[in-house]
Structures are given as structure tokens and as C-alpha cells.
Short mmCIF file of N, CA and C in Angstrom, two decimals:
data_model
loop_
_atom_site.label_atom_id
_atom_site.label_comp_id
_atom_site.label_asym_id
_atom_site.label_seq_id
_atom_site.Cartn_x
_atom_site.Cartn_y
_atom_site.Cartn_z
N UNK A 1 -26.17 -41.82 26.59
CA UNK A 1 -25.94 -43.12 26.17
C UNK A 1 -25.41 -43.88 27.36
N UNK A 2 -26.17 -45.10 27.64
CA UNK A 2 -25.59 -45.82 28.79
C UNK A 2 -25.50 -47.15 28.28
N UNK A 3 -24.13 -47.58 28.52
CA UNK A 3 -23.89 -48.85 27.43
C UNK A 3 -24.21 -50.18 28.00
N UNK A 4 -24.08 -51.06 27.48
CA UNK A 4 -24.48 -52.47 28.05
C UNK A 4 -23.54 -53.24 28.95
N UNK A 5 -22.18 -52.73 28.94
CA UNK A 5 -21.09 -53.14 29.50
C UNK A 5 -20.29 -52.55 30.33
N UNK A 6 -20.32 -51.06 29.98
CA UNK A 6 -19.52 -50.04 30.71
C UNK A 6 -20.57 -49.39 31.73
N UNK A 7 -20.59 -49.62 33.04
CA UNK A 7 -21.67 -49.13 33.76
C UNK A 7 -21.09 -47.47 34.14
N UNK A 8 -22.06 -46.58 34.71
CA UNK A 8 -21.89 -45.33 35.04
C UNK A 8 -20.73 -45.19 36.00
N UNK A 9 -20.11 -44.14 36.20
CA UNK A 9 -19.25 -44.31 37.25
C UNK A 9 -20.05 -43.54 38.39
N UNK A 10 -20.06 -44.20 39.51
CA UNK A 10 -20.61 -43.31 40.42
C UNK A 10 -20.85 -42.07 40.86
N UNK A 11 -19.22 -41.66 40.73
CA UNK A 11 -19.05 -39.99 40.59
C UNK A 11 -19.57 -39.19 39.57
N UNK A 12 -19.78 -40.06 38.71
CA UNK A 12 -20.66 -39.16 37.37
C UNK A 12 -22.32 -39.06 37.80
N UNK A 13 -22.63 -40.11 38.49
CA UNK A 13 -24.17 -40.17 38.91
C UNK A 13 -24.03 -38.92 40.19
N UNK A 14 -23.17 -39.20 40.84
CA UNK A 14 -23.41 -38.15 42.15
C UNK A 14 -23.26 -36.74 41.48
N UNK A 15 -22.72 -36.36 40.35
CA UNK A 15 -22.46 -35.14 40.05
C UNK A 15 -23.93 -34.76 39.14
N UNK A 16 -24.43 -35.55 38.43
CA UNK A 16 -25.72 -35.51 37.79
C UNK A 16 -26.68 -35.17 39.63
N UNK A 17 -26.88 -35.90 40.15
CA UNK A 17 -27.57 -36.08 41.23
C UNK A 17 -27.60 -34.43 41.98
N UNK A 18 -26.08 -34.18 42.01
CA UNK A 18 -25.96 -32.58 42.61
C UNK A 18 -26.44 -31.67 41.84
N UNK A 19 -26.55 -31.75 40.62
CA UNK A 19 -27.11 -30.77 39.77
C UNK A 19 -28.60 -30.59 39.92
N UNK A 20 -29.33 -31.60 40.14
CA UNK A 20 -30.75 -31.75 40.26
C UNK A 20 -31.28 -31.80 41.79
N UNK A 21 -30.47 -31.72 42.70
CA UNK A 21 -30.38 -31.34 43.85
C UNK A 21 -30.64 -29.87 44.06
N UNK A 22 -29.63 -29.24 43.44
CA UNK A 22 -29.72 -27.91 43.31
C UNK A 22 -30.72 -27.14 42.74
N UNK A 23 -31.39 -27.80 42.32
CA UNK A 23 -32.93 -27.76 41.04
C UNK A 23 -34.02 -28.06 42.05
N UNK A 24 -33.69 -28.84 43.34
CA UNK A 24 -34.59 -28.92 44.03
C UNK A 24 -35.52 -30.18 43.87
N UNK A 25 -34.88 -30.85 42.74
CA UNK A 25 -35.28 -32.11 41.99
C UNK A 25 -35.21 -33.70 42.94
N UNK A 26 -34.59 -33.24 44.28
CA UNK A 26 -34.33 -34.73 45.06
C UNK A 26 -35.10 -35.65 45.28
N UNK A 27 -36.23 -34.93 45.70
CA UNK A 27 -37.44 -35.68 45.66
C UNK A 27 -38.23 -36.54 44.72
N UNK A 28 -37.90 -35.95 43.74
CA UNK A 28 -38.71 -36.67 42.55
C UNK A 28 -37.93 -37.94 42.08
N UNK A 29 -36.25 -37.82 42.29
CA UNK A 29 -35.66 -38.99 41.96
C UNK A 29 -35.75 -40.10 42.92
N UNK A 30 -35.90 -39.56 44.27
CA UNK A 30 -36.24 -40.49 45.31
C UNK A 30 -37.80 -41.17 44.89
N UNK A 31 -38.64 -40.59 44.74
CA UNK A 31 -40.10 -41.27 44.35
C UNK A 31 -39.65 -42.29 43.30
N UNK A 32 -38.79 -41.97 41.93
CA UNK A 32 -38.78 -42.98 41.13
C UNK A 32 -38.22 -44.32 41.75
N UNK A 33 -37.10 -44.12 42.68
CA UNK A 33 -36.36 -45.02 42.83
C UNK A 33 -37.34 -45.95 43.87
N UNK A 34 -38.20 -45.08 44.63
CA UNK A 34 -39.35 -46.09 45.64
C UNK A 34 -40.19 -47.20 44.77
N UNK A 35 -40.33 -46.69 43.52
CA UNK A 35 -40.85 -47.99 42.82
C UNK A 35 -40.32 -49.38 42.77
N UNK A 36 -38.79 -49.48 43.12
CA UNK A 36 -38.24 -50.46 43.41
C UNK A 36 -37.91 -50.71 44.73
N UNK A 37 -37.86 -49.61 45.44
CA UNK A 37 -37.16 -49.75 46.84
C UNK A 37 -37.94 -48.78 47.79
N UNK A 38 -39.23 -49.06 48.02
CA UNK A 38 -40.17 -48.70 48.85
C UNK A 38 -39.50 -47.95 50.07
N UNK A 39 -38.66 -48.59 50.70
CA UNK A 39 -37.97 -48.15 52.07
C UNK A 39 -37.11 -46.87 52.05
N UNK A 40 -36.87 -46.59 50.58
CA UNK A 40 -36.07 -45.63 50.50
C UNK A 40 -36.58 -44.26 51.04
N UNK A 41 -35.99 -43.20 51.81
CA UNK A 41 -36.44 -42.23 52.28
C UNK A 41 -35.94 -40.91 51.80
N UNK A 42 -34.39 -41.03 51.55
CA UNK A 42 -33.86 -39.71 51.00
C UNK A 42 -32.48 -40.23 50.45
N UNK A 43 -31.84 -39.38 49.66
CA UNK A 43 -30.64 -39.63 49.09
C UNK A 43 -29.72 -38.49 49.13
N UNK A 44 -28.27 -38.57 49.36
CA UNK A 44 -27.72 -37.38 49.46
C UNK A 44 -26.40 -37.94 48.64
N UNK A 45 -25.44 -36.80 48.47
CA UNK A 45 -24.20 -37.06 47.71
C UNK A 45 -23.47 -36.42 48.60
N UNK A 46 -22.19 -37.54 48.86
CA UNK A 46 -21.41 -37.18 50.17
C UNK A 46 -20.15 -37.43 49.39
N UNK A 47 -19.25 -36.42 49.90
CA UNK A 47 -17.65 -36.29 49.35
C UNK A 47 -16.98 -37.46 50.12
N UNK A 48 -16.46 -38.27 49.57
CA UNK A 48 -15.34 -39.36 50.00
C UNK A 48 -13.91 -39.37 49.60
N UNK A 49 -13.47 -38.53 49.94
CA UNK A 49 -11.98 -38.02 49.21
C UNK A 49 -12.02 -37.01 48.36
N UNK A 50 -11.49 -37.75 47.15
CA UNK A 50 -11.30 -37.04 45.55
C UNK A 50 -13.13 -37.23 45.00
N UNK A 51 -13.67 -37.84 45.81
CA UNK A 51 -14.98 -38.14 44.66
C UNK A 51 -16.11 -38.02 45.33
N UNK A 52 -17.33 -38.19 45.00
CA UNK A 52 -18.51 -38.17 45.72
C UNK A 52 -19.30 -39.23 45.30
N UNK A 53 -20.03 -39.85 46.19
CA UNK A 53 -20.77 -40.97 45.99
C UNK A 53 -22.24 -40.62 46.55
N UNK A 54 -23.37 -41.29 46.07
CA UNK A 54 -24.57 -41.26 46.41
C UNK A 54 -24.99 -42.25 47.67
N UNK A 55 -25.51 -41.47 48.71
CA UNK A 55 -25.70 -42.66 49.77
C UNK A 55 -27.41 -42.63 49.89
N UNK A 56 -27.98 -43.44 50.32
CA UNK A 56 -29.70 -43.44 50.41
C UNK A 56 -29.79 -43.89 52.25
N UNK A 57 -30.99 -43.19 52.80
CA UNK A 57 -31.35 -43.56 53.71
C UNK A 57 -32.47 -44.49 53.48
N UNK A 58 -32.27 -45.67 54.02
CA UNK A 58 -33.26 -46.91 53.92
C UNK A 58 -34.10 -47.21 55.51
N UNK A 59 -33.35 -46.30 56.27
CA UNK A 59 -34.11 -46.60 57.72
C UNK A 59 -33.20 -47.44 58.94
N UNK A 60 -31.75 -47.16 58.28
CA UNK A 60 -31.04 -48.09 59.18
C UNK A 60 -30.26 -46.94 59.75
N UNK A 61 -29.10 -46.97 61.01
CA UNK A 61 -28.67 -46.06 61.90
C UNK A 61 -27.79 -45.38 60.84
N UNK A 62 -27.49 -45.95 59.78
CA UNK A 62 -26.67 -44.55 58.84
C UNK A 62 -26.94 -44.67 57.64
N UNK A 63 -26.92 -43.87 56.78
CA UNK A 63 -27.23 -43.91 55.24
C UNK A 63 -25.77 -44.89 54.59
N UNK A 64 -26.48 -45.57 53.66
CA UNK A 64 -25.58 -46.70 52.81
C UNK A 64 -25.31 -46.02 51.15
N UNK A 65 -23.96 -46.35 51.01
CA UNK A 65 -24.07 -46.09 49.32
C UNK A 65 -24.96 -47.11 48.66
N UNK A 66 -25.58 -46.34 47.53
CA UNK A 66 -26.39 -46.88 46.72
C UNK A 66 -25.87 -48.39 46.24
N UNK A 67 -24.86 -48.47 45.91
CA UNK A 67 -24.07 -49.51 45.27
C UNK A 67 -24.53 -50.79 46.50
N UNK A 68 -24.69 -50.51 47.78
CA UNK A 68 -25.06 -51.67 48.71
C UNK A 68 -26.52 -52.18 48.31
N UNK A 69 -27.39 -51.30 47.86
CA UNK A 69 -28.50 -51.67 47.46
C UNK A 69 -29.18 -52.48 46.40
N UNK A 70 -28.00 -53.09 45.69
CA UNK A 70 -28.15 -53.76 44.41
C UNK A 70 -28.03 -52.99 43.47
N UNK A 71 -27.52 -53.95 42.37
CA UNK A 71 -27.35 -53.55 41.19
C UNK A 71 -28.70 -53.14 40.24
N UNK A 72 -29.82 -53.31 40.75
CA UNK A 72 -31.27 -52.73 40.07
C UNK A 72 -31.37 -51.74 40.62
N UNK A 73 -30.88 -51.23 42.00
CA UNK A 73 -31.11 -49.84 42.09
C UNK A 73 -30.12 -48.98 42.06
N UNK A 74 -29.28 -49.34 41.72
CA UNK A 74 -27.48 -48.72 40.97
C UNK A 74 -28.14 -48.43 39.53
N UNK A 75 -28.58 -49.35 38.82
CA UNK A 75 -28.85 -49.19 37.54
C UNK A 75 -30.15 -48.37 37.13
N UNK A 76 -30.64 -48.23 38.15
CA UNK A 76 -32.08 -47.51 37.86
C UNK A 76 -31.64 -46.11 38.06
N UNK A 77 -30.75 -45.93 38.78
CA UNK A 77 -30.45 -44.54 39.39
C UNK A 77 -29.72 -43.93 38.21
N UNK A 78 -28.87 -44.62 37.82
CA UNK A 78 -27.98 -43.97 36.59
C UNK A 78 -29.12 -43.69 35.47
N UNK A 79 -30.27 -44.79 35.17
CA UNK A 79 -31.36 -44.21 34.14
C UNK A 79 -32.13 -43.18 34.56
N UNK A 80 -32.30 -42.87 35.57
CA UNK A 80 -33.18 -41.87 36.00
C UNK A 80 -32.50 -40.54 35.88
N UNK A 81 -31.11 -40.52 36.52
CA UNK A 81 -30.52 -39.10 36.43
C UNK A 81 -29.99 -39.00 35.20
N UNK A 82 -30.10 -40.01 34.09
CA UNK A 82 -29.56 -39.79 32.83
C UNK A 82 -30.95 -39.02 32.03
N UNK A 83 -32.02 -39.62 32.33
CA UNK A 83 -33.50 -38.92 31.85
C UNK A 83 -33.56 -37.54 32.23
N UNK A 84 -33.42 -37.45 33.83
CA UNK A 84 -33.64 -36.23 34.49
C UNK A 84 -32.81 -35.18 34.17
N UNK A 85 -31.39 -35.14 33.47
CA UNK A 85 -30.45 -34.33 33.05
C UNK A 85 -30.43 -34.33 31.59
N UNK A 86 -31.24 -34.93 31.13
CA UNK A 86 -31.64 -34.80 29.15
C UNK A 86 -32.76 -34.43 29.16
N UNK A 87 -33.55 -33.23 29.90
CA UNK A 87 -34.68 -32.94 29.88
C UNK A 87 -34.93 -32.45 28.10
N UNK A 88 -35.80 -33.05 27.68
CA UNK A 88 -36.00 -32.50 26.10
C UNK A 88 -35.42 -33.39 25.20
N UNK A 89 -34.87 -34.08 25.75
CA UNK A 89 -33.84 -34.74 24.80
C UNK A 89 -33.97 -36.22 24.62
N UNK A 90 -32.95 -37.17 24.46
CA UNK A 90 -33.00 -38.56 23.92
C UNK A 90 -32.18 -39.19 24.88
N UNK A 91 -32.25 -40.47 25.71
CA UNK A 91 -31.25 -41.31 25.99
C UNK A 91 -31.48 -42.74 25.28
N UNK A 92 -30.56 -43.14 25.35
CA UNK A 92 -30.22 -44.17 24.79
C UNK A 92 -29.68 -45.10 25.66
N UNK A 93 -30.50 -46.34 25.87
CA UNK A 93 -29.84 -47.52 26.69
C UNK A 93 -29.53 -48.97 25.94
N UNK A 94 -28.60 -49.38 26.13
CA UNK A 94 -28.19 -50.46 25.68
C UNK A 94 -28.36 -51.86 26.27
N UNK A 95 -28.96 -52.64 26.01
CA UNK A 95 -29.44 -53.95 26.71
C UNK A 95 -29.76 -53.41 28.06
N UNK A 96 -31.11 -52.69 28.23
CA UNK A 96 -31.56 -52.07 29.26
C UNK A 96 -31.61 -53.04 30.67
N UNK A 97 -31.76 -54.60 30.16
CA UNK A 97 -32.23 -55.23 31.39
C UNK A 97 -30.78 -55.46 32.05
N UNK A 98 -29.49 -55.44 31.67
CA UNK A 98 -28.23 -55.33 32.18
C UNK A 98 -28.23 -55.26 33.75
N UNK A 99 -27.95 -56.27 34.45
CA UNK A 99 -27.68 -56.05 35.91
C UNK A 99 -29.16 -56.05 36.72
N UNK A 100 -30.37 -56.20 36.03
CA UNK A 100 -31.60 -56.07 36.59
C UNK A 100 -31.96 -57.30 36.76
N UNK A 101 -32.84 -57.75 37.83
CA UNK A 101 -33.30 -59.22 38.11
C UNK A 101 -34.73 -59.07 37.18
N UNK A 102 -34.94 -60.22 36.58
CA UNK A 102 -36.33 -60.08 36.02
C UNK A 102 -37.51 -59.66 36.59
N UNK A 103 -37.59 -60.13 37.86
CA UNK A 103 -38.69 -59.93 38.58
C UNK A 103 -38.93 -58.73 39.14
N UNK A 104 -38.10 -58.02 38.97
CA UNK A 104 -38.13 -56.29 39.34
C UNK A 104 -38.44 -55.42 37.82
N UNK A 105 -38.17 -56.18 36.76
CA UNK A 105 -38.30 -55.45 35.35
C UNK A 105 -39.37 -54.36 35.02
N UNK A 106 -40.88 -55.23 35.60
CA UNK A 106 -41.88 -54.30 35.00
C UNK A 106 -41.75 -53.34 35.86
N UNK A 107 -41.13 -52.92 37.17
CA UNK A 107 -41.11 -51.94 37.83
C UNK A 107 -40.35 -50.94 37.51
N UNK A 108 -39.25 -51.27 37.00
CA UNK A 108 -38.16 -50.66 36.09
C UNK A 108 -38.61 -49.89 34.78
N UNK A 109 -39.66 -50.72 34.37
CA UNK A 109 -39.75 -49.97 32.90
C UNK A 109 -40.93 -49.04 33.56
N UNK A 110 -41.64 -49.43 34.88
CA UNK A 110 -42.52 -48.09 35.26
C UNK A 110 -41.83 -46.90 35.32
N UNK A 111 -40.85 -47.24 36.13
CA UNK A 111 -39.90 -46.02 36.78
C UNK A 111 -39.62 -45.26 35.44
N UNK A 112 -39.08 -45.87 34.46
CA UNK A 112 -38.49 -45.33 33.11
C UNK A 112 -39.47 -44.45 32.39
N UNK A 113 -40.95 -45.00 32.38
CA UNK A 113 -41.71 -44.45 31.58
C UNK A 113 -42.32 -43.12 32.41
N UNK A 114 -42.25 -43.33 33.42
CA UNK A 114 -42.82 -42.15 34.46
C UNK A 114 -41.61 -40.66 34.38
N UNK A 115 -40.53 -41.21 34.33
CA UNK A 115 -39.43 -40.27 34.44
C UNK A 115 -39.31 -39.31 33.04
N UNK A 116 -39.31 -40.52 32.07
CA UNK A 116 -39.34 -40.06 30.71
C UNK A 116 -40.54 -39.02 30.62
N UNK A 117 -41.66 -39.31 31.10
CA UNK A 117 -42.46 -38.31 30.56
C UNK A 117 -42.81 -37.03 31.50
N UNK A 118 -42.27 -37.31 32.96
CA UNK A 118 -42.07 -36.17 33.51
C UNK A 118 -40.71 -35.05 32.77
N UNK A 119 -39.66 -35.72 32.38
CA UNK A 119 -38.71 -34.82 31.89
C UNK A 119 -38.55 -34.41 30.28
N UNK A 120 -40.04 -34.95 29.82
CA UNK A 120 -39.99 -34.91 28.38
C UNK A 120 -38.88 -35.52 27.26
N UNK A 121 -38.29 -36.57 27.95
CA UNK A 121 -37.29 -37.33 27.26
C UNK A 121 -37.58 -38.55 26.60
N UNK A 122 -36.83 -39.11 25.46
CA UNK A 122 -37.56 -39.86 24.67
C UNK A 122 -36.14 -41.05 24.90
N UNK A 123 -36.85 -42.29 25.17
CA UNK A 123 -35.86 -43.20 25.41
C UNK A 123 -36.04 -44.36 24.50
N UNK A 124 -34.51 -44.77 24.13
CA UNK A 124 -34.54 -45.61 22.89
C UNK A 124 -33.63 -46.72 23.83
N UNK A 125 -34.25 -47.81 23.51
CA UNK A 125 -33.69 -48.87 24.77
C UNK A 125 -33.55 -50.04 23.87
N UNK A 126 -32.56 -50.76 23.83
CA UNK A 126 -32.42 -52.17 22.91
C UNK A 126 -32.47 -53.26 24.23
N UNK A 127 -32.71 -54.20 23.50
CA UNK A 127 -32.50 -55.91 24.16
C UNK A 127 -32.71 -56.82 23.27
N UNK A 128 -32.42 -57.98 23.69
CA UNK A 128 -32.81 -59.18 23.11
C UNK A 128 -33.60 -60.14 23.67
N UNK A 129 -33.78 -59.57 25.24
CA UNK A 129 -34.25 -60.26 25.93
C UNK A 129 -36.11 -60.44 25.61
N UNK A 130 -36.65 -61.81 25.80
CA UNK A 130 -38.08 -61.81 25.80
C UNK A 130 -38.42 -61.55 27.01
N UNK A 131 -38.13 -61.54 28.10
CA UNK A 131 -38.51 -60.86 29.45
C UNK A 131 -38.54 -59.77 29.59
N UNK A 132 -37.34 -59.15 29.08
CA UNK A 132 -37.58 -57.81 29.13
C UNK A 132 -38.70 -56.92 28.35
N UNK A 133 -38.93 -57.54 27.29
CA UNK A 133 -39.82 -57.10 26.23
C UNK A 133 -41.25 -57.32 27.03
N UNK A 134 -41.48 -58.35 27.38
CA UNK A 134 -42.72 -58.95 28.26
C UNK A 134 -43.08 -57.81 29.49
N UNK A 135 -41.73 -57.58 30.15
CA UNK A 135 -41.77 -56.75 31.30
C UNK A 135 -42.22 -55.23 31.01
N UNK A 136 -41.91 -54.90 29.80
CA UNK A 136 -42.11 -53.49 29.13
C UNK A 136 -43.70 -53.49 29.18
N UNK A 137 -44.17 -54.28 28.51
CA UNK A 137 -45.58 -54.37 28.44
C UNK A 137 -46.42 -54.53 29.92
N UNK A 138 -45.96 -54.97 30.63
CA UNK A 138 -46.55 -55.28 32.09
C UNK A 138 -46.32 -54.09 32.97
N UNK A 139 -45.22 -53.22 32.81
CA UNK A 139 -44.66 -52.17 33.52
C UNK A 139 -45.07 -50.84 33.13
N UNK A 140 -45.36 -50.34 31.51
CA UNK A 140 -45.91 -49.43 31.32
C UNK A 140 -47.35 -49.85 31.04
N UNK A 141 -48.26 -48.89 31.72
CA UNK A 141 -49.65 -49.36 31.89
C UNK A 141 -50.38 -48.02 31.57
N UNK A 142 -51.83 -47.93 31.63
CA UNK A 142 -52.57 -47.02 31.73
C UNK A 142 -52.11 -45.77 30.64
N UNK A 143 -52.36 -44.71 30.85
CA UNK A 143 -51.90 -43.39 30.04
C UNK A 143 -50.21 -43.63 29.49
N UNK A 144 -49.51 -44.18 29.96
CA UNK A 144 -48.13 -44.26 29.58
C UNK A 144 -47.85 -45.29 28.52
N UNK A 145 -48.79 -45.96 28.23
CA UNK A 145 -48.80 -46.91 27.21
C UNK A 145 -48.93 -46.07 25.81
N UNK A 146 -49.46 -45.30 25.86
CA UNK A 146 -49.58 -44.28 24.99
C UNK A 146 -48.40 -43.71 24.29
N UNK A 147 -47.21 -43.70 24.91
CA UNK A 147 -45.81 -42.90 24.56
C UNK A 147 -44.95 -44.11 24.46
N UNK A 148 -45.35 -45.48 24.46
CA UNK A 148 -44.66 -46.85 24.15
C UNK A 148 -44.82 -47.33 22.61
N UNK A 149 -43.57 -47.62 21.97
CA UNK A 149 -43.53 -48.24 20.57
C UNK A 149 -42.46 -49.10 20.77
N UNK A 150 -42.66 -49.96 19.95
CA UNK A 150 -41.51 -51.47 19.71
C UNK A 150 -41.15 -51.32 18.54
N UNK A 151 -39.74 -51.10 18.13
CA UNK A 151 -39.42 -51.37 16.82
C UNK A 151 -38.37 -52.64 16.73
N UNK A 152 -38.68 -53.76 15.83
CA UNK A 152 -38.13 -54.34 15.69
C UNK A 152 -37.18 -54.50 14.40
N UNK A 153 -35.99 -54.91 14.24
CA UNK A 153 -35.16 -54.72 12.92
C UNK A 153 -34.87 -56.51 12.58
N UNK A 154 -35.37 -56.41 11.26
CA UNK A 154 -35.08 -57.69 10.66
C UNK A 154 -34.31 -57.36 9.43
N UNK A 155 -33.24 -58.47 9.32
CA UNK A 155 -32.59 -58.20 8.33
C UNK A 155 -32.63 -59.37 7.19
N UNK A 156 -32.83 -59.37 6.27
CA UNK A 156 -32.76 -60.18 4.91
C UNK A 156 -32.36 -59.90 3.86
N UNK A 157 -31.42 -60.66 3.25
CA UNK A 157 -30.79 -60.30 1.58
C UNK A 157 -30.01 -58.99 1.94
N UNK A 158 -29.14 -58.80 2.95
CA UNK A 158 -28.30 -57.45 3.06
C UNK A 158 -29.30 -56.04 3.18
N UNK A 159 -30.53 -56.56 3.76
CA UNK A 159 -31.31 -55.23 3.78
C UNK A 159 -32.02 -55.22 5.11
N UNK A 160 -31.77 -54.38 5.85
CA UNK A 160 -32.57 -54.13 7.07
C UNK A 160 -33.71 -53.63 7.11
N UNK A 161 -34.91 -53.89 7.76
CA UNK A 161 -36.32 -53.41 7.74
C UNK A 161 -36.72 -53.38 9.07
N UNK A 162 -37.76 -52.27 9.50
CA UNK A 162 -38.17 -51.82 10.78
C UNK A 162 -39.47 -52.41 11.02
N UNK A 163 -39.83 -53.22 11.83
CA UNK A 163 -41.51 -53.45 11.94
C UNK A 163 -41.91 -52.74 13.13
N UNK A 164 -42.78 -51.87 13.19
CA UNK A 164 -43.14 -50.82 14.22
C UNK A 164 -44.64 -51.53 15.10
N UNK A 165 -44.50 -51.51 16.39
CA UNK A 165 -45.48 -52.13 17.12
C UNK A 165 -45.79 -51.07 18.24
N UNK A 166 -47.40 -50.93 18.52
CA UNK A 166 -47.65 -50.26 19.62
C UNK A 166 -47.50 -51.26 20.97
N UNK A 167 -47.64 -50.75 22.20
CA UNK A 167 -47.98 -52.00 23.25
C UNK A 167 -48.83 -52.96 23.20
N UNK A 168 -50.29 -52.32 22.64
CA UNK A 168 -50.99 -53.70 22.35
C UNK A 168 -50.72 -54.41 21.45
N UNK A 169 -49.97 -54.08 20.51
CA UNK A 169 -49.74 -55.20 19.28
C UNK A 169 -48.51 -55.78 19.95
N UNK A 170 -47.67 -55.32 20.89
CA UNK A 170 -46.68 -56.39 21.33
C UNK A 170 -47.20 -57.15 22.32
N UNK A 171 -48.30 -56.70 23.03
CA UNK A 171 -48.88 -57.60 24.39
C UNK A 171 -49.49 -58.65 23.65
N UNK A 172 -50.19 -58.47 22.41
CA UNK A 172 -50.67 -59.65 21.78
C UNK A 172 -49.79 -60.91 21.31
N UNK A 173 -48.60 -60.12 20.86
CA UNK A 173 -47.53 -61.11 20.49
C UNK A 173 -47.16 -61.70 21.25
N UNK A 174 -46.89 -61.31 22.49
CA UNK A 174 -46.18 -61.90 23.40
C UNK A 174 -47.09 -62.81 24.05
N UNK A 175 -48.47 -62.67 24.12
CA UNK A 175 -49.43 -63.69 24.69
C UNK A 175 -49.47 -64.73 23.84
N UNK A 176 -49.25 -64.68 22.42
CA UNK A 176 -49.81 -65.46 21.48
C UNK A 176 -48.25 -66.44 21.48
N UNK A 177 -47.18 -66.10 22.37
CA UNK A 177 -46.04 -66.75 22.29
C UNK A 177 -45.40 -66.56 21.04
N UNK A 178 -45.36 -65.14 20.21
CA UNK A 178 -44.61 -65.12 18.59
C UNK A 178 -43.50 -64.70 19.30
N UNK A 179 -42.24 -64.96 18.26
CA UNK A 179 -40.98 -64.26 18.19
C UNK A 179 -41.01 -63.06 18.05
N UNK A 180 -40.78 -62.09 18.68
CA UNK A 180 -40.67 -60.71 18.92
C UNK A 180 -39.09 -60.05 18.77
N UNK A 181 -38.14 -60.82 19.15
CA UNK A 181 -37.13 -60.32 19.20
C UNK A 181 -36.43 -59.78 17.87
#
């Protein structure tokens, strides 16, 4: 579970990254992050006193902490690490757009969809953002679109109902400027 208001501790991400690095999965994690940070060459988990932090090589004279690459890269890394360490499981992401600039949201969704497929992990993400839903439609394309569905919860007379949309249905609703949130 990745909460909306509580960010993942950098040392927790470093621990997950270390587990994946031992299994030879480091390059896959880098490839997912390259979707929004094309200059990323490699990642390392580096001990800093009592904690470890993930540092990245983006072509500078030294590796820099992931946090210095921006909230979007940090948030995507936390999401990708949660997916990769939950193979055949479920990852729940509350308000998935938090900390991510709207302009990179389609690329974020592309990375999430590719990682979910790679690790056979179901993603349950919540949002109240029209832009986030639009970005999901624009970022999850091709054969990945078959894996996407959107469930809108409506409440009337103290009763909650679920309305299910596939990607194409949601895309048409967004294009027609219908209320989908």
C-alpha cells in the first residue's frame, strides 16, 4: 500500500532495491525509470551512516540521491519497487498523481503498466484527478490497454454502486468531456 500523504521512506526503497539487485533485477528497474529520466545510467544502494539511500548515475561527476532528481522520479521509483517486490500480488496506490507533474503522468502510467505486466502484479490506484485519468488513457496503449480497467464508484441513497469501463470506454468519455470522476 502506497498512501497519498505518507511517502515511502528512502531506506525502505533502498532495502527493496537491494533485494532486487541481488536477484539481478537492477537493470529492469533502471529501464522503467528511464521512461521519465532518459539520462539515468544506473542505480546503487549506498550506506549513509545507519541508513541506505538509492543514488543514480545521470552522467554527472558523481552519483546523486534519487530525491535530487525530483518528486516524480522518487515517486515512480517507490511505485516500481513496490510492484517488483510484489510479484503475483497487488499494489494499492492512493491518489497516484501526488507528487507528479501532470505533464509526465502519461509516461508514469506507461511505466506502471509495463512493470505490472512484467511482475504479474495487479495495480489498484485511486484518483480524483481528471488529468490523471486522461494521462492513464494516453499512457497505457497498445497491448497494455487490454490490462486496463477503470471502476467509478457512485453513491446514491446510502448505496454505493460500481460502474466499470475499459480503456476505450473511458477514452471516449474523456474526449466527450463527460464527468468520469
